[in-house]
mmCIF file with all atom_site columns, C-alpha atoms in Angstrom:
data_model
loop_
_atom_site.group_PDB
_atom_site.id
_atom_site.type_symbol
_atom_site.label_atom_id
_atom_site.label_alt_id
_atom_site.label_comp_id
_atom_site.label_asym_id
_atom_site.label_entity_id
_atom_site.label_seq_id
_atom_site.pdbx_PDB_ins_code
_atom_site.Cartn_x
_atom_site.Cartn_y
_atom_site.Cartn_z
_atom_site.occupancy
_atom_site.B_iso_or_equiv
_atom_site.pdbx_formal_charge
_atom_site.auth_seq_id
_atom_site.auth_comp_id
_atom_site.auth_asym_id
_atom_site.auth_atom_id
_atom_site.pdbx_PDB_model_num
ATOM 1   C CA . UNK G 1 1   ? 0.000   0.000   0.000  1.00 50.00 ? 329 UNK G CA 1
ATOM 2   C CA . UNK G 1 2   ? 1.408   3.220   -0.845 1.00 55.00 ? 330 UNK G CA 1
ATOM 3   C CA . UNK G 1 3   ? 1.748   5.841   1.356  1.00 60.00 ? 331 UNK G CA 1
ATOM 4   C CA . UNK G 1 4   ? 0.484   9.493   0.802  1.00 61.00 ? 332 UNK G CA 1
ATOM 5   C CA . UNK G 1 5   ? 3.041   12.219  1.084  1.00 53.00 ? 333 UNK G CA 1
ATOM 6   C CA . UNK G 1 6   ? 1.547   15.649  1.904  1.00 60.00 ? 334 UNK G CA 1
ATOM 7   C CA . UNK G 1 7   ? 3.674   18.608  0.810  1.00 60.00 ? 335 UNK G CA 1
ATOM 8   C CA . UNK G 1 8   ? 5.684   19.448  3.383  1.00 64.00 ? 336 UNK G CA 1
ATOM 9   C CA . UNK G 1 9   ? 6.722   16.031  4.213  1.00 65.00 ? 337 UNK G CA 1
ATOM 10  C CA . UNK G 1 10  ? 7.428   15.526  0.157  1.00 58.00 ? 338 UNK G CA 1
ATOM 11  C CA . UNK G 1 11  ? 9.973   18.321  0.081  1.00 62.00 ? 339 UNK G CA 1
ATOM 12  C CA . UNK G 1 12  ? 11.368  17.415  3.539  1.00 64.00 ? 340 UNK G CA 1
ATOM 13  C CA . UNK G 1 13  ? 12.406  14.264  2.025  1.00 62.00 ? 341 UNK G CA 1
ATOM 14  C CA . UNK G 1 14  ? 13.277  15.221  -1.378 1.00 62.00 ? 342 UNK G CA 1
ATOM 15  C CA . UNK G 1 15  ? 15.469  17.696  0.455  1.00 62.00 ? 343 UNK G CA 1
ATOM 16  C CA . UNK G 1 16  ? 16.778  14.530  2.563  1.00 60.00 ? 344 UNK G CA 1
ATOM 17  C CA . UNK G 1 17  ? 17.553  12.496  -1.433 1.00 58.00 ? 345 UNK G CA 1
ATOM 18  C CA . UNK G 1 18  ? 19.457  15.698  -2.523 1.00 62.00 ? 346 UNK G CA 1
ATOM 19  C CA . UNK G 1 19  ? 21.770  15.765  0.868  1.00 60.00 ? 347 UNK G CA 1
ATOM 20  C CA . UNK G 1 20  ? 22.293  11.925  0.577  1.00 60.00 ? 348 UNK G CA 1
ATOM 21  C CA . UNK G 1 21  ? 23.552  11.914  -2.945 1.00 57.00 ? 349 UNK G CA 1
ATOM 22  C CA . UNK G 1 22  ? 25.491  15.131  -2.581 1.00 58.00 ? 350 UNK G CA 1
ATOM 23  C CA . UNK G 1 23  ? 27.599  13.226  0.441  1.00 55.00 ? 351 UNK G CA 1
ATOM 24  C CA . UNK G 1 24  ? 27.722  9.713   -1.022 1.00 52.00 ? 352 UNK G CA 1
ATOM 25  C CA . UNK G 1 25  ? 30.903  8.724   -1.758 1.00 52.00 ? 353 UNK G CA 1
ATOM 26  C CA . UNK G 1 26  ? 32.436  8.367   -5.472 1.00 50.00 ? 354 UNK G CA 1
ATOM 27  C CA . UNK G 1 27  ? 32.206  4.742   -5.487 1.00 49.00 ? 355 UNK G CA 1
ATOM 28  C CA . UNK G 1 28  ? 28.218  4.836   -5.109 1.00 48.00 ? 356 UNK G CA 1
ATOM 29  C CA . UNK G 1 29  ? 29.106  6.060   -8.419 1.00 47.00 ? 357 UNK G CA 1
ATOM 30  C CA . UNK G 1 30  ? 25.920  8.013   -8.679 1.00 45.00 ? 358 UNK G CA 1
ATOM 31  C CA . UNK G 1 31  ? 23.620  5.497   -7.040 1.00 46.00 ? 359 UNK G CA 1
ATOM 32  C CA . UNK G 1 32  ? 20.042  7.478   -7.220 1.00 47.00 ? 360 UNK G CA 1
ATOM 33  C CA . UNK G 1 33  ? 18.340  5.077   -5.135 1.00 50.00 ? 361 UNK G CA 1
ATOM 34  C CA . UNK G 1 34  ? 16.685  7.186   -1.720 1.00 53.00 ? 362 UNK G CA 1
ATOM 35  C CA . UNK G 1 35  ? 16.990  6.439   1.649  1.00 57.00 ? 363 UNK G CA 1
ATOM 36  C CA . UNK G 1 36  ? 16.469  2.992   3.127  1.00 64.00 ? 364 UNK G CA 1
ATOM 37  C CA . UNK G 1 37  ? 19.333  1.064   0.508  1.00 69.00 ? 365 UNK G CA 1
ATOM 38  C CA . UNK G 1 38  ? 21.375  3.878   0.877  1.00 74.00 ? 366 UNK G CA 1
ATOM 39  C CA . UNK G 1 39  ? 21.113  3.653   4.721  1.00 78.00 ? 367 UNK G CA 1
ATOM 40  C CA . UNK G 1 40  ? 21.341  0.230   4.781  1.00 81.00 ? 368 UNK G CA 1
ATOM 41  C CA . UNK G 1 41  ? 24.104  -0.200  2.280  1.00 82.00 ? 369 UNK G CA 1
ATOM 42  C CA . UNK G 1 42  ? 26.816  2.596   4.881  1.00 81.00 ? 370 UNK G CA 1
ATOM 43  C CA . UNK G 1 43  ? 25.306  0.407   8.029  1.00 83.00 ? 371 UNK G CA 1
ATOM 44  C CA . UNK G 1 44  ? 26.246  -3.089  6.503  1.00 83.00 ? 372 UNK G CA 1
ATOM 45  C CA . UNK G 1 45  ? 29.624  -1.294  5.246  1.00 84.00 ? 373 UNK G CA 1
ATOM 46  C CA . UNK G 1 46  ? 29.867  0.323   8.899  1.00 86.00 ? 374 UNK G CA 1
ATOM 47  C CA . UNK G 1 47  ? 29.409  -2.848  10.535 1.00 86.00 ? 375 UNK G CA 1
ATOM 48  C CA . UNK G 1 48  ? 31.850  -4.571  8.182  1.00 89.00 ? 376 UNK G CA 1
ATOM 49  C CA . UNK G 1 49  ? 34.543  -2.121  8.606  1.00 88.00 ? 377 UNK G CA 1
ATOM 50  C CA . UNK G 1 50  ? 33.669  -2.819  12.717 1.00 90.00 ? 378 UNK G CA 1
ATOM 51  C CA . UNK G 1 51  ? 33.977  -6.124  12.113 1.00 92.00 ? 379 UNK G CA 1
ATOM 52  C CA . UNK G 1 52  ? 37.351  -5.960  9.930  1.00 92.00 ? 380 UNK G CA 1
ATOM 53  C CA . UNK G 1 53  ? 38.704  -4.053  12.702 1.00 92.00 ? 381 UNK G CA 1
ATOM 54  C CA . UNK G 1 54  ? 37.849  -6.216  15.779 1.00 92.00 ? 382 UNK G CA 1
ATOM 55  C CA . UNK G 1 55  ? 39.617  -9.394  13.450 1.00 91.00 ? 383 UNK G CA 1
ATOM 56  C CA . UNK G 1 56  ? 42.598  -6.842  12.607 1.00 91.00 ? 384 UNK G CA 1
ATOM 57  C CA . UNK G 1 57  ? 42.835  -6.103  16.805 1.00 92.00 ? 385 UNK G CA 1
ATOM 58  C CA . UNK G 1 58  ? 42.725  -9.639  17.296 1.00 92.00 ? 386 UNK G CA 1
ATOM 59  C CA . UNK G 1 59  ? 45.512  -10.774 14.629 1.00 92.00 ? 387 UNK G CA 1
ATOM 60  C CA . UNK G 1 60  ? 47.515  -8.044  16.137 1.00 92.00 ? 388 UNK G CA 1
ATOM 61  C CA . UNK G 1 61  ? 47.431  -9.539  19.824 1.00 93.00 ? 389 UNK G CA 1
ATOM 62  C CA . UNK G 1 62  ? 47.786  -13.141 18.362 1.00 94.00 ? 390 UNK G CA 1
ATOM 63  C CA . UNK G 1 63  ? 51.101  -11.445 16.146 1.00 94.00 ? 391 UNK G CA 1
ATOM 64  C CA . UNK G 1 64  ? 52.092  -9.702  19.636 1.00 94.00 ? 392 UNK G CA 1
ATOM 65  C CA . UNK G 1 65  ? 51.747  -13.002 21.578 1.00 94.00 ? 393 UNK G CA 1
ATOM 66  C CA . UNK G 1 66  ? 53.527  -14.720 19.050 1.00 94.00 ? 394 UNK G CA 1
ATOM 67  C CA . UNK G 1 67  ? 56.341  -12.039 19.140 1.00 93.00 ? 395 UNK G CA 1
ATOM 68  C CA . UNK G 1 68  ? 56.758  -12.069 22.717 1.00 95.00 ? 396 UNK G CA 1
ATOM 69  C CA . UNK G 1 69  ? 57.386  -15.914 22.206 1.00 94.00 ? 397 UNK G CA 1
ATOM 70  C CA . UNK G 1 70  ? 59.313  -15.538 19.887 1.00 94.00 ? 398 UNK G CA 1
ATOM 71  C CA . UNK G 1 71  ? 61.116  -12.988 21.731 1.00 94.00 ? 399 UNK G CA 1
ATOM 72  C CA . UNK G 1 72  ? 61.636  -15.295 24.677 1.00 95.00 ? 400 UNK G CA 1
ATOM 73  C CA . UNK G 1 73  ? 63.580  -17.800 22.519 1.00 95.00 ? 401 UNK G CA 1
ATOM 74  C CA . UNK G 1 74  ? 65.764  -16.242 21.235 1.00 94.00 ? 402 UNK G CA 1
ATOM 75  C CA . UNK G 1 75  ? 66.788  -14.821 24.849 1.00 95.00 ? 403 UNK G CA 1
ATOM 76  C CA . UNK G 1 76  ? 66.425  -18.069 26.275 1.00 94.00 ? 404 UNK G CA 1
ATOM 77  C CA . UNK G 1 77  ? 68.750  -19.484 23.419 1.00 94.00 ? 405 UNK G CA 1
ATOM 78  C CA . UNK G 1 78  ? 71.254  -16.379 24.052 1.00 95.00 ? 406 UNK G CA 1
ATOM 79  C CA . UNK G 1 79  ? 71.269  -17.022 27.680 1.00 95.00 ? 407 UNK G CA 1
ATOM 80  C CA . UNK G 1 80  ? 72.331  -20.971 27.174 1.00 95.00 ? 408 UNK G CA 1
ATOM 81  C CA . UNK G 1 81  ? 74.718  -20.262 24.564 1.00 94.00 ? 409 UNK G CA 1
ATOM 82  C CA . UNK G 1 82  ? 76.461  -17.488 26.733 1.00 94.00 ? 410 UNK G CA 1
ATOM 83  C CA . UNK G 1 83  ? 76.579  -20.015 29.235 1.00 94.00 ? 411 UNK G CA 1
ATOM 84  C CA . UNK G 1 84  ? 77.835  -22.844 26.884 1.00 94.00 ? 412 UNK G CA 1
ATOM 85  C CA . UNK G 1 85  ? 80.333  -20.440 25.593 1.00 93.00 ? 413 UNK G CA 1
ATOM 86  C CA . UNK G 1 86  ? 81.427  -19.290 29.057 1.00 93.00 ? 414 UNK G CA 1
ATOM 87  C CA . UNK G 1 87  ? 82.017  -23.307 30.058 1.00 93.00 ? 415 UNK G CA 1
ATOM 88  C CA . UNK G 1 88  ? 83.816  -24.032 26.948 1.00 92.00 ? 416 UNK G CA 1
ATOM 89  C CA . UNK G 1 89  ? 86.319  -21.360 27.577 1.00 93.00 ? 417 UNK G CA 1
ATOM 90  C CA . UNK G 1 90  ? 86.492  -21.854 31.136 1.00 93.00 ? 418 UNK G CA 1
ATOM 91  C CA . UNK G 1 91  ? 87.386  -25.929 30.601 1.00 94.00 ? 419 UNK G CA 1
ATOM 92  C CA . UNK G 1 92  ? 89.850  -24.800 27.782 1.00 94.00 ? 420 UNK G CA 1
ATOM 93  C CA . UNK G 1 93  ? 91.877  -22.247 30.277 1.00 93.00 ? 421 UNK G CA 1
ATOM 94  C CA . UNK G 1 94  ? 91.434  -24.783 33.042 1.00 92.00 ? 422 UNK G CA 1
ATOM 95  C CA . UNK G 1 95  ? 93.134  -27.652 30.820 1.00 95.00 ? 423 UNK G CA 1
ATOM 96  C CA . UNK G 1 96  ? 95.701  -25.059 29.332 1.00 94.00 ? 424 UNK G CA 1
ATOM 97  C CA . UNK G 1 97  ? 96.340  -24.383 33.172 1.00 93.00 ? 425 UNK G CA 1
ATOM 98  C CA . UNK G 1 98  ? 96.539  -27.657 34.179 1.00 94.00 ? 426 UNK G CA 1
ATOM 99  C CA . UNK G 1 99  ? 99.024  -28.377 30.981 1.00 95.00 ? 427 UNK G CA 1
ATOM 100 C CA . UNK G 1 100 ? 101.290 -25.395 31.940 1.00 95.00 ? 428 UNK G CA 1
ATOM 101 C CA . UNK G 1 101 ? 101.133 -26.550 35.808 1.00 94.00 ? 429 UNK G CA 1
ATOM 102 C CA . UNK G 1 102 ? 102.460 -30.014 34.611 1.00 94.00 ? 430 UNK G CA 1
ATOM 103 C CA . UNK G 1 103 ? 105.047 -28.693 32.261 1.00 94.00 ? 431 UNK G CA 1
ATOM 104 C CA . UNK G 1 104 ? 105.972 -26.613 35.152 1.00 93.00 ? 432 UNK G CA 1
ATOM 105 C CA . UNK G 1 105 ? 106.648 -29.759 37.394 1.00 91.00 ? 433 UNK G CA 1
ATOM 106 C CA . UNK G 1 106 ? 108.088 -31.361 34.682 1.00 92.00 ? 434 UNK G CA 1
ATOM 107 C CA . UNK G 1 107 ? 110.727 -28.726 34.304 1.00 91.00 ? 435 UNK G CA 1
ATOM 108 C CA . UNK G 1 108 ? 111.645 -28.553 38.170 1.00 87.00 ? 436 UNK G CA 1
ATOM 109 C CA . UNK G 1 109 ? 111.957 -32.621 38.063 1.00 86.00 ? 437 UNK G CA 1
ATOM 110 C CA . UNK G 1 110 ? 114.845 -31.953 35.853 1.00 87.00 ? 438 UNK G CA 1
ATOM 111 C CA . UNK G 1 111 ? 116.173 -29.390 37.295 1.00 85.00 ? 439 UNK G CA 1
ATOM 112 C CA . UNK G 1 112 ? 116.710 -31.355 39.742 1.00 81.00 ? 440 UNK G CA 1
ATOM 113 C CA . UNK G 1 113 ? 117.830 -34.016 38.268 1.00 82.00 ? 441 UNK G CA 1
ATOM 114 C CA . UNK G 1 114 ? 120.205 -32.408 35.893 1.00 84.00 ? 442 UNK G CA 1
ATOM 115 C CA . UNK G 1 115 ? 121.813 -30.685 39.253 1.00 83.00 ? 443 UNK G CA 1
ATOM 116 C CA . UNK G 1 116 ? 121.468 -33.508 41.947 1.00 80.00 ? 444 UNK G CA 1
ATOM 117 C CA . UNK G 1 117 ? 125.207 -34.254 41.517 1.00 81.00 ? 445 UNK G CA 1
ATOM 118 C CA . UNK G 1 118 ? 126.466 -31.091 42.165 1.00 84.00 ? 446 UNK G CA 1
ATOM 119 C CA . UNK G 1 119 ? 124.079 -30.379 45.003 1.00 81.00 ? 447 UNK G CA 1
ATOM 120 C CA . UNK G 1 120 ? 125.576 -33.641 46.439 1.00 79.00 ? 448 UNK G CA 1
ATOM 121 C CA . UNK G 1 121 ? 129.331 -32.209 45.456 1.00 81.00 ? 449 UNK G CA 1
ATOM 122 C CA . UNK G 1 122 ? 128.168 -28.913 47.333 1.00 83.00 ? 450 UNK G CA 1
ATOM 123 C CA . UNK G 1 123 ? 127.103 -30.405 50.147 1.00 79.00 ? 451 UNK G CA 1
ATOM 124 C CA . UNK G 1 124 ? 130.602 -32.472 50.635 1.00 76.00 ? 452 UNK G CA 1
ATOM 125 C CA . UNK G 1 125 ? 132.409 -29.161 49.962 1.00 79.00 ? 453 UNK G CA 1
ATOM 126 C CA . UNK G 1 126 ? 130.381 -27.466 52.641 1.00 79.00 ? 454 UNK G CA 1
ATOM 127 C CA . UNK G 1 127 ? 131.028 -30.569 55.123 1.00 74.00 ? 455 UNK G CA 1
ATOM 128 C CA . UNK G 1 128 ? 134.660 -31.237 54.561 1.00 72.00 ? 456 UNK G CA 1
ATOM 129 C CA . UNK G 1 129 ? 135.189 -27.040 54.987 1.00 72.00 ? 457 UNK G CA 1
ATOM 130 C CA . UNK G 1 130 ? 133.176 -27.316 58.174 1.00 68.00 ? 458 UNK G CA 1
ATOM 131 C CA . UNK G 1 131 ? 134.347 -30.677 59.718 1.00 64.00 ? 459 UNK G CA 1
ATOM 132 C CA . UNK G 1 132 ? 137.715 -30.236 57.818 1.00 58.00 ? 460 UNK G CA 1
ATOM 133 C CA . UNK G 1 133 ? 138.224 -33.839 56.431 1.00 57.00 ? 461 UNK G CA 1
ATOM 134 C CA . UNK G 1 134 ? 136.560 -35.558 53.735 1.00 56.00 ? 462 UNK G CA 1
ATOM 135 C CA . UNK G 1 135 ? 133.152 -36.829 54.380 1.00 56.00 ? 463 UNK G CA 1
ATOM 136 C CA . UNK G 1 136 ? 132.898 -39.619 51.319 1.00 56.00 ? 464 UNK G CA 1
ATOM 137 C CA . UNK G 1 137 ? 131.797 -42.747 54.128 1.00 59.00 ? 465 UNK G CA 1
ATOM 138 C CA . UNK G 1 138 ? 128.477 -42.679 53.218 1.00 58.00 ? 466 UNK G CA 1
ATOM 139 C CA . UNK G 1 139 ? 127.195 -40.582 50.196 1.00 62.00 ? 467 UNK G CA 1
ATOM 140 C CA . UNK G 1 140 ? 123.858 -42.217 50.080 1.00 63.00 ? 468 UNK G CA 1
ATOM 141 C CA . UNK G 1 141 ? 123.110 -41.067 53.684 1.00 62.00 ? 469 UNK G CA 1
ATOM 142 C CA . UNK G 1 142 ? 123.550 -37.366 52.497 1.00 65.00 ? 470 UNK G CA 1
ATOM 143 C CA . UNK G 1 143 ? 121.920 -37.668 49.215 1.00 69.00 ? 471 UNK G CA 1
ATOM 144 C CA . UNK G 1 144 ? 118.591 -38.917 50.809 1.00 70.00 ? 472 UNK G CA 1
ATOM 145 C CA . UNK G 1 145 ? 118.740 -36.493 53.178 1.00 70.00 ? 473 UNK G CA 1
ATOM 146 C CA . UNK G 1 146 ? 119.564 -33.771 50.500 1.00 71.00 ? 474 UNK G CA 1
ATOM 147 C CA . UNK G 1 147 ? 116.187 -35.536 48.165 1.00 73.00 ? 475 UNK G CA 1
ATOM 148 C CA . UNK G 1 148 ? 114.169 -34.894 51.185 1.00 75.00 ? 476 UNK G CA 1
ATOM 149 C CA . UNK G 1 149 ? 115.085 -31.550 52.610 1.00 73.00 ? 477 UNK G CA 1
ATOM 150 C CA . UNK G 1 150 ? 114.816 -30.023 48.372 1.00 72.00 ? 478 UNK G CA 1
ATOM 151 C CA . UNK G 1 151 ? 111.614 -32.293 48.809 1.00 73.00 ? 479 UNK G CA 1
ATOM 152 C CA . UNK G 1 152 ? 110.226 -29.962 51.422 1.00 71.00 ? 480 UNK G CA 1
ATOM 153 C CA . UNK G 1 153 ? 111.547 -26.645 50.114 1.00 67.00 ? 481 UNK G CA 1
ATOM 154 C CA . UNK G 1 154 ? 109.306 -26.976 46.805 1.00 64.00 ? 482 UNK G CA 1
ATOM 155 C CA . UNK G 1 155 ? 108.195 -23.728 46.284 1.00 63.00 ? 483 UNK G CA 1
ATOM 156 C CA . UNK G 1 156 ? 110.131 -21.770 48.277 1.00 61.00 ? 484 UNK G CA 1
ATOM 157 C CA . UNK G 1 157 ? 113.929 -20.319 48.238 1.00 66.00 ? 485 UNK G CA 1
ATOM 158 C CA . UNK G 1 158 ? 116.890 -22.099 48.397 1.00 64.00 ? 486 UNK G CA 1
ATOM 159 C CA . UNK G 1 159 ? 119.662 -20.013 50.169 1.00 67.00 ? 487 UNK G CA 1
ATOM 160 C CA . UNK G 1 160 ? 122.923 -21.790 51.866 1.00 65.00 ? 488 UNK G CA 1
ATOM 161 C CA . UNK G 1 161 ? 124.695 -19.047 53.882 1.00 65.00 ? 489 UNK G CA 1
ATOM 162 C CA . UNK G 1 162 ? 128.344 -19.781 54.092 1.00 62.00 ? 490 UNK G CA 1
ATOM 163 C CA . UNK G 1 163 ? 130.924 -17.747 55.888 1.00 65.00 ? 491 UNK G CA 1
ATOM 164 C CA . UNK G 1 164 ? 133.099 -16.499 53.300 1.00 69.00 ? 492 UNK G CA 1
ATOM 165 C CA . UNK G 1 165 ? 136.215 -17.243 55.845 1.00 68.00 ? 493 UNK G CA 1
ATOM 166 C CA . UNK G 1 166 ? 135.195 -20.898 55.426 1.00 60.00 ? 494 UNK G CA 1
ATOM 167 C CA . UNK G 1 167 ? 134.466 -21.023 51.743 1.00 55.00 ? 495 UNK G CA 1
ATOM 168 C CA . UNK G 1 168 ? 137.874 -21.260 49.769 1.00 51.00 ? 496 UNK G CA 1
#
């Protein structure tokens, strides 16, 4: 049933046509059609563009969750291969210690051994100026004692203090 438009009303709504079309936008392309399709064409636009924005917030949490993840391992995978680096390199100066320390030892065993003889000669000098006759009755005596007293002195000084009156 149609209904009847009395004048003012008519112009009130032809008035209403004229805004509409004037602020529709280019891609209406001209659309002449009045009020309700028009209306109901920017509402179901409106409520897509609501709807395109409320899936756009939520991909950008989900992305932001994801990131933070993300984010997470990598500095969880930083912090364990700090730490794996930091091992390695304390095991390879702790062997490279451990190698010099043995070298070390190494070296002082043949010290020793390379001057034993003349410690032992020393010591016989040193005796026969003190006692004043040769002390050759038992050698072995004085070079166990002579292993055992360097034995105790490892790592610290050596001095023999001699009078110079008595060393000749």
């Amino acid at each position: 049933m149609a209904k009847i438009l009395k004048g003012d009303e008519f112009k009130k709504r032809l008035n209403l046509q004229d805004r509409i079309e004037s602020d529709l936008p280019s891609s209406f392309g001209g659309a002449t059609e009045v009020g309700g399709v028009i209306d109901r064409e920017v509402l179901d636009a409106s409520g897509r563009a609501r709807q395109i924005i409320e899936e756009a917030k939520g991909d950008a949490a989900r992305i932001k969750a994801e990131a933070k993840e993300v984010l997470a391992q990598v500095q969880a995978e930083m912090e364990r291969s700090k730490k794996e680096g930091y091992d390695l390199g304390y095991q390879e100066g702790l062997q490279q210690g451990l190698e010099m320390l043995q070298r070390v030892k190494e070296l002082r065993q043949k010290l020793f051994d390379d001057n034993e003889r003349e410690m032992v000669k020393l010591v016989f000098e040193i005796a026969e100026k003190i006692i004043g006759r040769e002390f050759r009755e038992n050698d072995k005596a004085i070079m166990n004692v002579i292993r055992l007293a360097i034995s105790d002195a490892v790592g610290d000084k050596i001095v023999v203090h001699l009078n110079p009156q008595d060393f000749e």
